[in-house]
XYZ file of C-alpha atoms in Angstrom:
754
model
C 15.105 48.562 117.867
C 11.527 49.248 116.887
C 9.620 51.454 114.477
C 7.380 54.025 116.097
C 7.947 57.117 113.973
C 9.046 58.030 110.496
C 12.491 58.854 111.877
C 12.725 55.324 113.275
C 11.714 53.972 109.905
C 14.439 55.976 108.126
C 17.055 54.742 110.626
C 15.990 51.120 110.159
C 16.004 51.524 106.403
C 19.536 52.914 106.376
C 20.743 50.066 108.571
C 19.027 47.434 106.411
C 20.561 48.836 103.272
C 24.135 49.420 104.466
C 25.010 47.126 107.397
C 27.177 44.082 106.815
C 24.705 42.185 108.964
C 21.267 43.820 108.689
C 19.583 41.170 110.853
C 18.472 43.654 113.512
C 16.937 45.882 110.872
C 15.179 42.900 109.318
C 13.726 42.008 112.719
C 12.427 45.552 113.262
C 10.804 45.560 109.805
C 9.223 42.139 110.417
C 7.756 43.293 113.740
C 6.356 46.402 112.095
C 4.842 44.378 109.255
C 3.162 42.094 111.769
C 1.549 45.133 113.378
C 0.046 46.468 110.152
C -3.488 45.580 109.168
C -4.934 45.991 105.687
C -7.096 48.912 106.784
C -4.027 50.737 108.090
C -2.606 51.085 104.594
C -5.370 53.497 103.642
C -5.757 55.294 107.003
C -2.318 55.232 108.614
C 0.083 57.675 106.984
C 3.168 55.984 108.432
C 2.053 52.527 107.264
C 1.288 53.923 103.841
C 4.735 55.500 103.640
C 6.331 52.229 104.745
C 4.663 50.202 101.975
C 4.975 52.786 99.223
C 8.584 53.879 99.840
C 10.532 52.344 102.697
C 9.899 48.622 102.186
C 10.494 48.676 98.393
C 13.854 50.403 98.894
C 14.891 47.874 101.523
C 13.922 44.910 99.329
C 15.561 46.283 96.163
C 18.735 47.057 98.103
C 18.821 43.510 99.497
C 18.251 41.877 96.109
C 21.142 43.849 94.647
C 23.581 42.582 97.274
C 25.946 39.690 96.659
C 28.347 40.174 99.590
C 26.410 38.554 102.445
C 27.882 35.811 104.571
C 26.090 32.479 104.446
C 24.374 32.859 107.824
C 23.303 36.419 106.963
C 22.047 35.216 103.611
C 19.931 32.598 105.402
C 18.469 35.366 107.537
C 17.765 37.387 104.386
C 15.748 34.500 102.915
C 13.690 34.401 106.109
C 13.125 38.142 105.802
C 11.979 37.737 102.190
C 9.560 35.040 103.299
C 8.154 37.353 105.973
C 7.748 40.071 103.361
C 5.872 37.643 101.095
C 3.523 36.750 103.932
C 2.932 40.450 104.534
C 2.141 40.984 100.839
C -0.157 37.941 100.851
C -2.055 39.416 103.780
C -2.340 42.981 102.422
C -2.457 42.650 98.624
C -6.211 43.107 98.641
C -5.661 46.678 99.871
C -5.149 47.760 96.275
C -1.793 49.478 96.818
C 0.070 49.250 93.509
C 3.467 48.852 95.207
C 2.580 45.422 96.604
C 2.330 43.431 93.324
C 5.356 45.324 92.012
C 7.306 44.323 95.097
C 6.122 40.740 94.717
C 7.355 40.798 91.117
C 10.804 41.954 92.239
C 11.083 39.216 94.874
C 10.091 36.554 92.323
C 12.473 37.913 89.681
C 15.168 35.353 90.323
C 16.994 35.783 87.014
C 17.744 39.490 87.431
C 19.059 40.020 90.959
C 22.620 39.390 92.218
C 21.235 38.109 95.539
C 19.789 35.039 93.784
C 22.442 34.674 91.091
C 25.348 34.645 93.577
C 23.563 32.824 96.366
C 25.789 30.485 98.394
C 23.033 29.020 100.537
C 22.922 25.239 100.520
C 19.698 24.869 102.452
C 17.322 22.512 100.708
C 13.771 23.294 99.806
C 11.166 22.542 102.453
C 9.844 18.980 102.276
C 6.910 19.599 100.006
C 5.798 15.983 99.911
C 4.975 15.899 103.630
C 2.689 18.890 103.261
C 0.946 17.720 100.098
C -2.756 16.902 100.190
C -3.654 13.428 99.096
C -6.469 14.871 97.037
C -4.750 16.312 94.004
C -6.392 18.662 91.539
C -7.091 22.384 91.015
C -9.989 22.396 93.498
C -7.633 22.284 96.461
C -6.593 25.910 95.863
C -10.117 27.227 96.521
C -10.215 25.726 100.009
C -8.554 27.917 102.616
C -7.723 24.996 104.850
C -6.481 22.534 102.274
C -4.552 25.194 100.351
C -2.265 25.539 103.390
C -0.919 22.110 102.492
C -1.105 22.470 98.714
C 1.841 22.404 96.332
C 2.020 25.672 94.421
C 5.568 25.285 93.129
C 8.233 22.631 92.855
C 11.418 22.083 90.919
C 10.538 20.732 87.473
C 13.694 19.764 85.541
C 11.871 19.464 82.236
C 10.912 23.115 82.326
C 14.117 24.502 83.819
C 16.635 22.739 81.571
C 16.127 25.256 78.796
C 16.442 28.154 81.213
C 19.518 27.210 83.211
C 22.621 25.275 82.421
C 23.068 24.189 86.065
C 21.106 24.006 89.259
C 20.689 27.242 91.174
C 21.526 27.409 94.902
C 18.604 29.746 95.381
C 15.979 27.492 93.825
C 15.109 25.611 96.978
C 14.601 28.739 99.048
C 12.720 30.512 96.242
C 10.377 27.559 95.764
C 9.827 27.458 99.502
C 8.945 31.157 99.518
C 6.546 30.717 96.598
C 4.742 27.950 98.443
C 4.711 29.989 101.639
C 3.103 32.901 99.767
C 0.483 30.579 98.297
C -0.284 28.707 101.502
C -0.795 31.962 103.312
C -3.516 32.839 100.808
C -1.404 35.127 98.657
C -2.267 33.609 95.272
C -5.925 33.283 96.176
C -6.116 36.960 97.121
C -4.078 37.861 94.033
C -6.575 36.006 91.860
C -9.446 37.758 93.624
C -7.752 41.097 92.959
C -7.519 40.234 89.278
C -11.202 39.324 89.250
C -12.048 42.652 90.884
C -10.388 44.521 88.024
C -13.695 44.855 86.221
C -13.123 47.516 83.558
C -10.444 48.827 81.145
C -9.281 51.411 83.701
C -7.796 48.569 85.771
C -5.565 47.255 82.988
C -2.357 48.493 84.591
C -3.264 46.768 87.878
C -4.144 43.543 86.058
C -0.770 43.618 84.352
C 1.048 44.113 87.683
C -0.899 41.290 89.338
C -0.149 38.793 86.559
C 3.529 39.640 86.143
C 4.782 37.844 89.321
C 3.235 34.554 88.203
C 4.886 34.893 84.824
C 8.264 35.355 86.501
C 8.045 32.016 88.339
C 5.949 30.068 85.833
C 8.663 27.410 85.389
C 8.188 26.393 89.031
C 4.382 26.484 89.228
C 2.547 23.178 89.245
C 0.149 22.283 86.455
C -2.784 21.945 88.873
C -2.165 25.430 90.209
C -1.913 26.936 86.724
C -5.143 25.206 85.694
C -6.835 26.714 88.738
C -5.482 30.202 88.273
C -6.157 30.408 84.516
C -9.885 30.598 85.127
C -9.272 34.360 85.370
C -8.613 34.408 81.638
C -12.143 35.010 80.371
C -12.707 37.713 82.968
C -9.560 39.599 81.902
C -10.336 39.114 78.227
C -14.026 40.010 78.252
C -14.106 42.734 80.911
C -10.785 44.454 80.372
C -8.975 43.779 77.108
C -11.851 43.564 74.648
C -13.635 46.540 76.185
C -10.727 48.879 75.597
C -11.557 51.895 73.472
C -9.417 52.824 70.497
C -7.757 55.543 72.542
C -7.202 53.247 75.532
C -5.722 50.536 73.338
C -3.270 53.054 71.932
C -2.255 54.337 75.350
C -2.161 50.943 77.082
C -0.673 48.940 74.252
C 2.383 47.827 76.232
C 0.281 46.720 79.178
C -2.026 44.795 76.842
C 0.944 43.008 75.306
C 2.351 42.178 78.730
C -0.980 40.732 79.893
C -1.396 38.606 76.780
C 2.219 37.403 76.984
C 1.784 36.472 80.649
C -1.379 34.512 79.929
C 0.263 32.773 76.961
C 3.320 31.851 79.031
C 1.101 30.313 81.698
C -1.116 28.617 79.102
C 1.791 26.668 77.648
C 2.171 24.967 81.028
C -1.534 24.277 81.438
C -3.308 21.019 80.743
C -6.474 22.810 79.677
C -6.581 22.691 75.873
C -9.637 24.951 75.832
C -7.469 27.655 77.336
C -5.202 27.363 74.320
C -8.049 28.056 71.947
C -9.374 30.904 74.072
C -6.040 32.719 74.162
C -5.549 32.455 70.431
C -9.059 33.710 69.809
C -8.269 36.610 72.103
C -5.156 37.388 70.067
C -7.228 37.477 66.912
C -9.873 39.712 68.478
C -7.224 42.133 69.733
C -5.575 42.095 66.314
C -8.946 42.933 64.772
C -9.400 45.833 67.192
C -5.986 47.100 66.189
C -6.728 46.824 62.467
C -9.903 48.845 62.932
C -8.120 51.572 64.873
C -7.809 55.058 63.482
C -4.158 55.082 64.508
C -1.752 53.787 61.874
C 0.641 52.225 64.379
C -2.152 50.147 65.902
C -3.456 49.131 62.471
C -0.030 47.891 61.428
C 0.410 46.016 64.697
C -3.023 44.394 64.373
C -2.389 43.318 60.799
C 1.014 42.001 61.836
C -0.633 39.772 64.465
C -3.060 38.427 61.876
C -0.154 37.778 59.498
C 1.723 35.874 62.214
C -1.277 33.610 62.704
C -1.657 33.056 58.971
C 2.059 32.440 58.500
C 2.049 29.714 61.136
C -1.094 28.193 59.674
C 0.247 28.329 56.127
C 3.431 26.502 57.122
C 1.627 23.786 59.048
C -1.618 23.432 57.079
C -0.332 20.589 54.915
C 0.857 18.713 57.990
C -2.466 19.277 59.705
C -4.387 17.971 56.727
C -2.109 14.942 56.483
C -2.084 14.040 60.190
C -5.609 15.042 61.157
C -6.507 17.666 63.745
C -4.485 16.160 66.563
C -0.794 16.021 67.313
C 0.073 19.424 65.913
C 3.181 20.668 67.695
C 3.566 24.118 66.169
C 2.958 27.719 67.104
C -0.562 27.600 65.708
C -3.295 25.660 67.600
C -4.782 22.505 66.194
C -8.342 23.733 66.722
C -8.035 26.130 63.776
C -7.741 25.278 60.091
C -7.887 27.172 56.796
C -11.663 26.871 56.694
C -12.004 28.545 60.081
C -9.499 31.311 59.299
C -10.971 32.128 55.896
C -14.438 32.374 57.432
C -13.054 34.519 60.269
C -11.379 36.888 57.818
C -14.553 37.197 55.789
C -17.034 37.552 58.650
C -14.903 40.223 60.302
C -14.438 42.105 57.008
C -10.666 42.134 57.249
C -10.282 42.908 53.546
C -12.622 45.868 53.923
C -10.444 47.084 56.794
C -7.428 46.969 54.472
C -8.819 48.141 51.132
C -11.863 50.282 51.941
C -11.604 52.001 55.308
C -8.812 54.553 55.609
C -6.581 52.980 52.947
C -2.861 53.483 53.630
C 0.232 52.373 51.720
C 1.912 50.820 54.780
C -1.172 48.724 55.514
C -1.339 47.592 51.889
C 2.325 46.557 51.951
C 1.595 44.213 54.853
C -1.600 42.698 53.416
C 0.123 40.240 51.088
C -0.036 37.306 53.518
C -3.785 37.693 54.043
C -4.443 37.745 50.299
C -2.136 34.849 49.472
C -3.645 32.654 52.165
C -7.177 33.332 50.956
C -6.081 32.668 47.388
C -4.250 29.442 48.291
C -7.328 28.210 50.131
C -9.559 29.005 47.159
C -11.433 31.704 49.101
C -10.453 34.704 46.978
C -13.305 34.999 44.512
C -14.865 37.554 42.209
C -16.289 39.578 45.093
C -12.912 40.003 46.783
C -11.107 40.773 43.510
C -13.701 43.421 42.633
C -13.305 44.927 46.099
C -9.558 45.280 45.639
C -9.901 46.640 42.108
C -12.473 49.255 43.030
C -10.337 50.406 45.948
C -7.558 51.298 43.477
C -9.734 53.560 41.323
C -9.237 57.261 41.842
C -6.528 56.727 44.456
C -3.033 58.184 44.616
C -0.518 56.594 42.270
C 1.381 54.948 45.156
C -1.773 53.232 46.453
C -2.883 52.211 42.990
C 0.517 50.710 42.276
C 0.470 48.594 45.430
C -3.049 47.273 44.859
C -2.394 46.339 41.233
C 0.815 44.589 42.273
C -1.093 42.641 44.935
C -3.667 41.576 42.346
C -0.840 40.304 40.177
C 0.593 38.259 43.034
C -2.699 36.584 43.897
C -3.693 36.032 40.271
C -1.648 32.823 40.102
C -3.952 31.302 42.721
C -7.137 32.015 40.744
C -7.744 28.513 39.524
C -10.183 28.937 36.659
C -9.875 30.669 33.320
C -13.182 32.403 34.068
C -11.738 34.037 37.193
C -8.706 35.295 35.291
C -10.890 36.533 32.451
C -12.966 38.445 34.981
C -9.846 40.194 36.246
C -8.805 40.994 32.679
C -12.175 42.569 32.004
C -11.676 44.875 34.970
C -8.387 46.089 33.503
C -9.746 46.544 29.989
C -12.598 48.594 31.379
C -10.153 51.419 32.067
C -9.676 54.292 29.663
C -6.482 53.924 27.650
C -4.944 57.023 29.207
C -5.366 55.537 32.702
C -3.030 52.588 32.069
C 0.215 52.377 34.041
C 3.146 49.968 34.100
C 1.344 48.033 36.835
C -1.770 47.508 34.704
C 0.327 46.262 31.791
C 2.326 43.956 34.061
C -0.920 42.613 35.511
C -2.227 41.783 32.029
C 1.086 40.090 31.201
C 0.960 37.940 34.340
C -2.607 36.911 33.678
C -1.808 36.122 30.048
C 1.031 33.826 31.158
C -1.148 32.117 33.757
C -3.984 31.494 31.312
C -1.822 29.871 28.641
C -0.031 27.730 31.244
C -3.177 26.298 32.819
C -3.288 22.545 33.041
C -5.730 20.389 31.107
C -6.388 22.965 28.391
C -6.755 22.204 24.709
C -4.190 23.849 22.439
C -7.007 25.206 20.298
C -8.878 26.711 23.272
C -8.956 30.396 22.328
C -10.230 31.464 25.763
C -6.805 30.745 27.204
C -5.210 33.253 24.810
C -7.465 36.136 25.828
C -4.620 37.825 27.684
C -2.286 37.517 24.677
C -4.936 39.079 22.439
C -5.367 41.973 24.847
C -1.625 42.631 24.836
C -1.717 42.597 21.013
C -4.528 45.137 20.985
C -2.631 47.332 23.437
C 0.370 47.674 21.092
C -1.742 48.899 18.171
C -1.717 52.557 17.112
C -5.339 53.163 18.060
C -4.625 52.161 21.682
C -3.373 55.529 22.891
C -1.384 55.125 26.105
C -0.373 58.208 28.041
C 3.387 57.788 27.509
C 5.535 56.253 24.734
C 7.458 54.401 27.462
C 4.284 52.526 28.367
C 3.823 51.472 24.748
C 7.353 50.092 24.635
C 6.827 48.238 27.926
C 3.607 46.787 26.557
C 5.323 45.683 23.347
C 8.151 43.993 25.237
C 5.586 42.249 27.444
C 3.746 40.951 24.390
C 6.969 39.716 22.777
C 8.003 37.985 25.999
C 4.683 36.134 26.224
C 4.785 35.190 22.546
C 8.180 33.555 23.044
C 6.751 31.133 25.618
C 6.508 27.538 24.346
C 2.792 27.500 25.177
C 2.251 30.148 22.457
C 3.789 28.178 19.616
C 0.372 27.359 18.130
C -0.639 31.023 17.794
C 2.601 32.560 16.513
C 1.593 32.073 12.924
C -1.680 33.874 13.589
C 0.103 36.915 14.988
C 2.622 36.892 12.148
C -0.315 36.998 9.760
C -1.812 39.925 11.666
C 1.497 41.758 11.337
C 1.500 41.236 7.575
C -2.085 42.511 7.396
C -1.015 45.622 9.301
C 1.829 46.084 6.835
C -0.496 45.817 3.858
C -2.933 48.306 5.387
C -0.185 50.687 6.622
C -1.214 50.682 10.281
C 0.765 49.884 13.429
C 3.724 49.124 11.182
C 6.746 49.683 13.499
C 5.433 47.391 16.205
C 4.322 44.814 13.624
C 7.802 44.776 12.106
C 9.372 44.314 15.541
C 7.023 41.404 16.264
C 7.819 39.753 12.930
C 11.520 40.289 13.453
C 11.391 38.729 16.939
C 9.255 35.823 15.776
C 11.504 34.953 12.912
C 14.994 35.838 14.052
C 14.839 34.995 17.764
C 12.339 32.161 17.932
C 13.492 30.488 14.721
C 17.086 30.510 15.940
C 15.983 28.966 19.225
C 14.340 26.192 17.238
C 17.708 25.648 15.505
C 16.187 25.481 12.044
C 19.004 26.014 9.515
C 16.729 26.405 6.501
C 14.607 29.387 7.490
C 11.675 30.362 5.340
C 9.275 33.226 5.896
C 6.578 31.084 4.373
C 6.709 28.880 7.488
C 4.162 31.233 9.056
C 1.887 30.957 6.027
C 1.595 34.667 5.281
C 4.106 35.419 2.507
C 5.799 33.345 -0.154
C 9.398 34.406 0.452
C 11.688 37.195 1.563
C 11.396 39.078 -1.694
C 7.636 39.411 -1.280
C 8.187 40.647 2.246
C 10.761 43.192 1.015
C 8.275 44.391 -1.563
C 5.613 44.843 1.120
C 7.945 46.851 3.359
C 9.120 49.052 0.479
C 5.536 49.664 -0.633
C 4.632 50.703 2.894
C 7.712 52.921 3.097
C 6.701 54.702 -0.118
C 3.149 55.121 1.164
C 4.345 56.488 4.476
C 6.705 59.062 2.954
C 4.003 60.277 0.585
C 1.634 61.054 3.436
C 3.422 63.960 5.118
C 0.310 65.663 6.456
C 1.324 64.887 10.009
C 4.911 66.087 9.596
C 5.929 68.887 11.922
C 7.090 72.075 10.312
C 10.410 73.777 10.748
C 13.751 72.448 11.881
C 12.593 70.580 14.985
C 14.370 67.508 16.310
C 12.490 64.732 14.545
C 13.491 62.050 17.026
C 11.445 63.692 19.781
C 8.247 64.458 17.872
C 5.580 61.752 18.064
C 3.316 61.911 15.028
C 0.317 59.646 15.578
C 0.574 56.291 17.317
C 3.531 55.942 19.679
C 6.474 56.632 17.354
C 7.998 59.773 15.908
C 8.331 59.969 12.132
C 12.030 59.359 12.475
C 11.375 56.228 14.533
C 8.805 55.059 11.999
C 11.422 55.214 9.256
C 14.099 53.647 11.447
C 11.975 50.587 12.216
C 11.217 49.980 8.552
C 14.879 50.277 7.571
C 15.979 48.028 10.436
C 13.583 45.353 9.283
C 14.926 45.523 5.713
C 18.435 45.053 7.156
C 17.228 41.986 9.082
C 15.774 40.429 5.938
C 19.009 40.993 4.021
C 21.068 39.509 6.865
C 19.212 36.218 6.436
C 21.076 35.761 3.142
C 17.817 34.968 1.376
C 16.723 38.375 0.076
C 18.499 40.978 -2.035
C 18.053 44.530 -3.276
C 17.508 45.096 -6.973
C 18.215 48.264 -8.930
C 14.511 49.075 -8.755
C 14.619 48.665 -4.982
C 17.601 51.018 -4.743
C 15.870 53.595 -6.922
C 12.732 53.360 -4.809
C 14.631 53.637 -1.544
C 16.637 56.634 -2.713
C 13.674 58.465 -4.125
C 11.600 57.783 -1.019
C 14.174 58.416 1.676
C 16.279 61.166 0.075
C 14.138 62.628 -2.677
C 11.030 62.967 -0.498
C 12.820 63.693 2.765
C 11.096 66.512 4.622
C 14.037 67.201 6.880
C 17.814 66.918 6.833
C 17.604 64.433 9.708
C 15.648 62.047 7.441
C 18.328 62.251 4.760
C 21.077 61.587 7.293
C 19.071 58.625 8.582
C 19.009 57.194 5.060
C 22.706 57.895 4.486
C 23.683 56.211 7.753
C 21.510 53.181 7.049
C 22.930 52.703 3.531
C 26.478 53.021 4.841
C 25.662 50.357 7.433
C 24.448 47.984 4.693
C 27.686 48.489 2.750
C 29.961 48.023 5.744
C 28.234 44.927 7.179
C 29.660 41.789 5.602
C 26.351 39.909 5.976
C 24.454 42.541 3.929
C 27.144 43.847 1.583
C 26.818 40.898 -0.760
C 23.043 41.461 -0.974
C 23.567 45.020 -2.271
C 26.930 44.736 -4.053
C 25.386 44.063 -7.517
C 23.656 47.459 -7.423
C 26.230 49.474 -5.482
C 27.576 51.115 -8.647
C 24.093 52.351 -9.546
C 23.643 53.596 -5.998
C 26.921 55.504 -6.166
C 27.015 56.800 -9.720
C 23.324 57.440 -10.283
C 22.257 58.633 -6.856
C 25.102 59.583 -4.529
C 27.040 61.511 -7.157
C 23.865 63.422 -8.026
C 23.746 64.998 -4.575
C 24.412 68.710 -4.295
C 28.081 68.868 -3.144
C 27.685 72.200 -1.416
C 25.037 70.926 1.037
C 26.496 67.479 1.710
C 26.462 66.583 5.420
C 29.117 64.685 7.323
C 26.945 61.538 7.315
C 26.385 61.888 3.572
C 30.086 62.265 2.906
C 30.935 59.144 4.918
C 28.502 57.202 2.710
C 29.982 58.717 -0.467
C 33.543 57.977 0.609
C 32.888 54.340 1.461
C 30.666 53.730 -1.587
C 33.382 55.216 -3.865
C 35.992 52.875 -2.393
C 33.676 49.874 -2.717
C 32.740 50.641 -6.378
C 36.338 50.990 -7.440
C 37.301 47.862 -5.517
C 34.499 45.825 -7.120
C 35.773 46.947 -10.569
C 39.345 45.901 -9.758
C 40.753 49.431 -9.852
C 41.859 49.300 -6.247
C 42.754 46.486 -3.911
C 42.191 46.025 -0.201
C 45.032 46.148 2.268
C 44.499 43.975 5.359
C 41.064 42.990 4.019
C 39.589 46.421 4.661
C 37.860 48.343 1.897
C 38.430 51.772 3.451
C 40.271 54.901 2.527
C 43.837 54.751 3.758
C 43.883 50.950 3.398
C 43.498 50.816 -0.430
C 46.144 50.566 -3.097
C 45.223 52.152 -6.447
C 45.943 49.726 -9.316
C 45.161 51.935 -12.324
C 46.500 55.169 -13.741
C 43.023 56.047 -14.907
C 40.866 58.353 -12.911
C 38.892 56.483 -10.242
C 35.110 56.431 -10.410
C 33.721 59.369 -8.409
C 36.842 61.523 -8.437
C 35.120 64.549 -10.077
C 32.363 64.446 -7.441
C 35.012 64.238 -4.726
C 36.751 67.358 -6.128
C 33.439 69.213 -6.192
C 32.813 68.397 -2.553
C 36.313 69.509 -1.593
C 35.866 72.828 -3.389
C 32.162 73.612 -2.855
C 31.098 72.071 0.485
C 29.636 74.628 2.876
C 30.657 72.487 5.810
C 34.283 73.125 6.755
C 34.518 69.622 8.252
C 33.203 67.941 5.088
C 35.579 69.955 2.881
C 38.568 68.990 5.023
C 37.543 65.307 4.938
C 37.192 65.419 1.120
C 40.649 66.975 0.740
C 42.158 64.360 3.053
C 40.501 61.583 1.043
C 41.871 62.981 -2.224
C 45.364 63.067 -0.744
C 45.038 59.457 0.459
C 43.896 58.295 -2.972
C 46.720 59.956 -4.896
C 49.327 58.906 -2.362
C 48.309 55.237 -2.615
C 49.074 54.829 -6.325
C 50.746 51.496 -7.062
C 54.307 51.819 -8.472
C-alpha cells in the first residue's frame, strides 16, 4: 500500500481511522511523510492537502481511540514519533496545521489514547544519550543537541498534576526528546523569532502552546534556553499591537502570556520573572488606555491583581528583605516601584480624566487605597479626583466622592484633610449631595481621632464646625432631606468621645441661636440630643442644664423657648395663604412652619420630662395665646391641642402641668367656640375635663386610668365643664364631634356612684 494519488490518500486515511490494526496504514503514511520535502508543502497540492487535512484527521482519530491491543498501541507510539519527526523537519514551512498538530500530540491530559494507555514500555535511556557538558548552550549546537535531554520525568512537578504514574509518560517523554533531537524545538524557536510583527500573533500563540502542554516534563536547562524568545515576542509582537488589534487578538495575547508565565515558573532565570511581570503591567497599561471599555476594565483588573498581591505581601517583604518572597508577586518590585510606575504612566489620569466611566471608577478603589497606604496620594492626586467629579453625571460624581471618602482615612496629616474639606466647601450650597455631606462627616471623624493631638487644638475640629455651619438656616441645601442628613451627621459626630471638650461650646451656640431666633429647630434638636442622650450615657443622675455653662436652670431655658415661640408666631409674614397643607410648605430655612412649631413644643416636652421644670399659669396663658389665639391655620390649632393632650396623658409630664390644668381647662379650653371644635380639640377637652374633676376629688379613677368610661362620679353636683360639654353636643358642626360629646355625656351620667 502506497500513496500516489488523492484517492490513495483517502483510502489510507479511512483504514487508519477505522481498522482494528491500522499498522499498514501507518506504514503508508510514514513512507509518504519521508518523501515530502519542506518545499513540497507550498508547491505540491497533494502534499499540502495531506498536511492540512488528511494527517490531522488521522492523528485526532488515533488519539481518541482507547481500544487498541498492546502491540498495536506500541506501533501507534512509533507512528506518533514518526509524525513528530516529520513536523520537526517541516515546521519552518509556515503551515499553521503543523504546530496545531504538535499541540494535539503533546496534549496528554485530554486524549483517551494516553489516558487509557496499557503500554508498559519504559522511556528510552536518557542518561546514555546525555552530553557531559550540561547547560542551555547545548541546544544551539545541531550535533550536541542530538544527545541533549529536552524532557524527563520530574516527580516534583508531576505530583500536583497526577495522583499516580501514567503508563504513557515514558513513551511521551521519549517522543518529546525525539522531536527535540531532530531539531524540532530549535526550528520552532526560530519560527517564533521570525514572527516579527503583530500580524503574526496567532502563529506565535500556536508555536508556544505545545511547549506549555508538556512544560512539566521539560528540563530547566531547555526552558532557560528557549525563554530567550521572550523579549522578541514582547517587544516585536505584544507591545506593538494597536488598540484595535489588542481588542481582536485579546485571547491570543492572554494565551501567549500564560504560556510564557507557565514556562517561567520552571526557569532558573530570575530576570525572566521580572521581565514577564513588567510585560503584564505594560499590557495592562495598554488595555487601560484603550478606547474600548472591555479592554479598559481588563487592563485595570490586571493592575489591581498586581497591587492586591503586593498589598498582601508588602509587610512580609519589608520584614524579610527583598529575598525569599514566595508569593504571586515578584520580589524585585516594592511599593516604591509600583507607586512611581503608577504616577509616571499617569494611571490616575487614565481613570479620572480620559473617558471617565462608572465601571472603571468602581474598579479603581485598589489603586487609590494602595497609593494612600503608601503615603503617595497627595494634594495633586486629590485635586485631580475632585476636579474630575465637577460637572459630571450624578452617578460619576457619587462614585468619585465615595472614593475620596474611602482614601481620606489614609491622609495622614490634618493639613491634607483640611485641604480636602476646602474643596468641598468651595461648592455652591445647592450643589451639595448626600455624598458630599458624608465625605465631610468622614473627614470630621478622622480629624478629631488623629493621634498626638492636643484637646484644645481647634484645627482638628474644622470638620465639626463645617457640619455645624451646614445645618444653619442660611446654608440653603437643595432638598430638606439633605438638611436632615446633615443634621444627623453632625449629631453623630458630636456624640463621639473625642468631641466631649467642645460639646459645651455647641450648646452655647444653640442657646445663642435661640436668643436671636435663628436656626431654632435644629438648635433645639442638638440641645436635646446633647442633654438627653449624652447625659444619660454618662449615667449622671443629677442632671443640670447649667453643666454646659449657658443657662442657669430649666426654667430659664423654658422661658427662652417660650419667648422664641411668641416671637415666631408674631412674625407671620412668611405664612402661606389659604388652606394649604402646612406640613408640606417650607417657609425659610429647611422646615415648614408646622415643623418649626413642632420642634419647639417637643423640646418643651423634653424639659418637662426631666422632672426639673414646670409650667406656670403665665406659661399656660402664653402658650394658649400664642398657639391657639394667634394660629393662622386650623392645623396649627390642632397641633397645639394634640401637644397639650400629650402632656396631660404622659405620666412624666402630667405632674409638671397638673397645678395649672384647671386654669387651662376652665379659662382657655371652655372658651373655645363649641360649634367649630375639631376632633383633636374635643379629645383634649374631654381628657382635661376628666383630669380637672379627678384632681378636685369629684370623680375617682377605675383601674388607675383617668379616662371617660373608667371614672366613677362621686358627687351629685354638676361636674366642672358640663355646660361646655352640652354646648358641644348641641352646637358642633362636626357630626363626629357631636356624637362623641353625646357619648361622653351618657358615660358621665351613667357612672354616678350609688
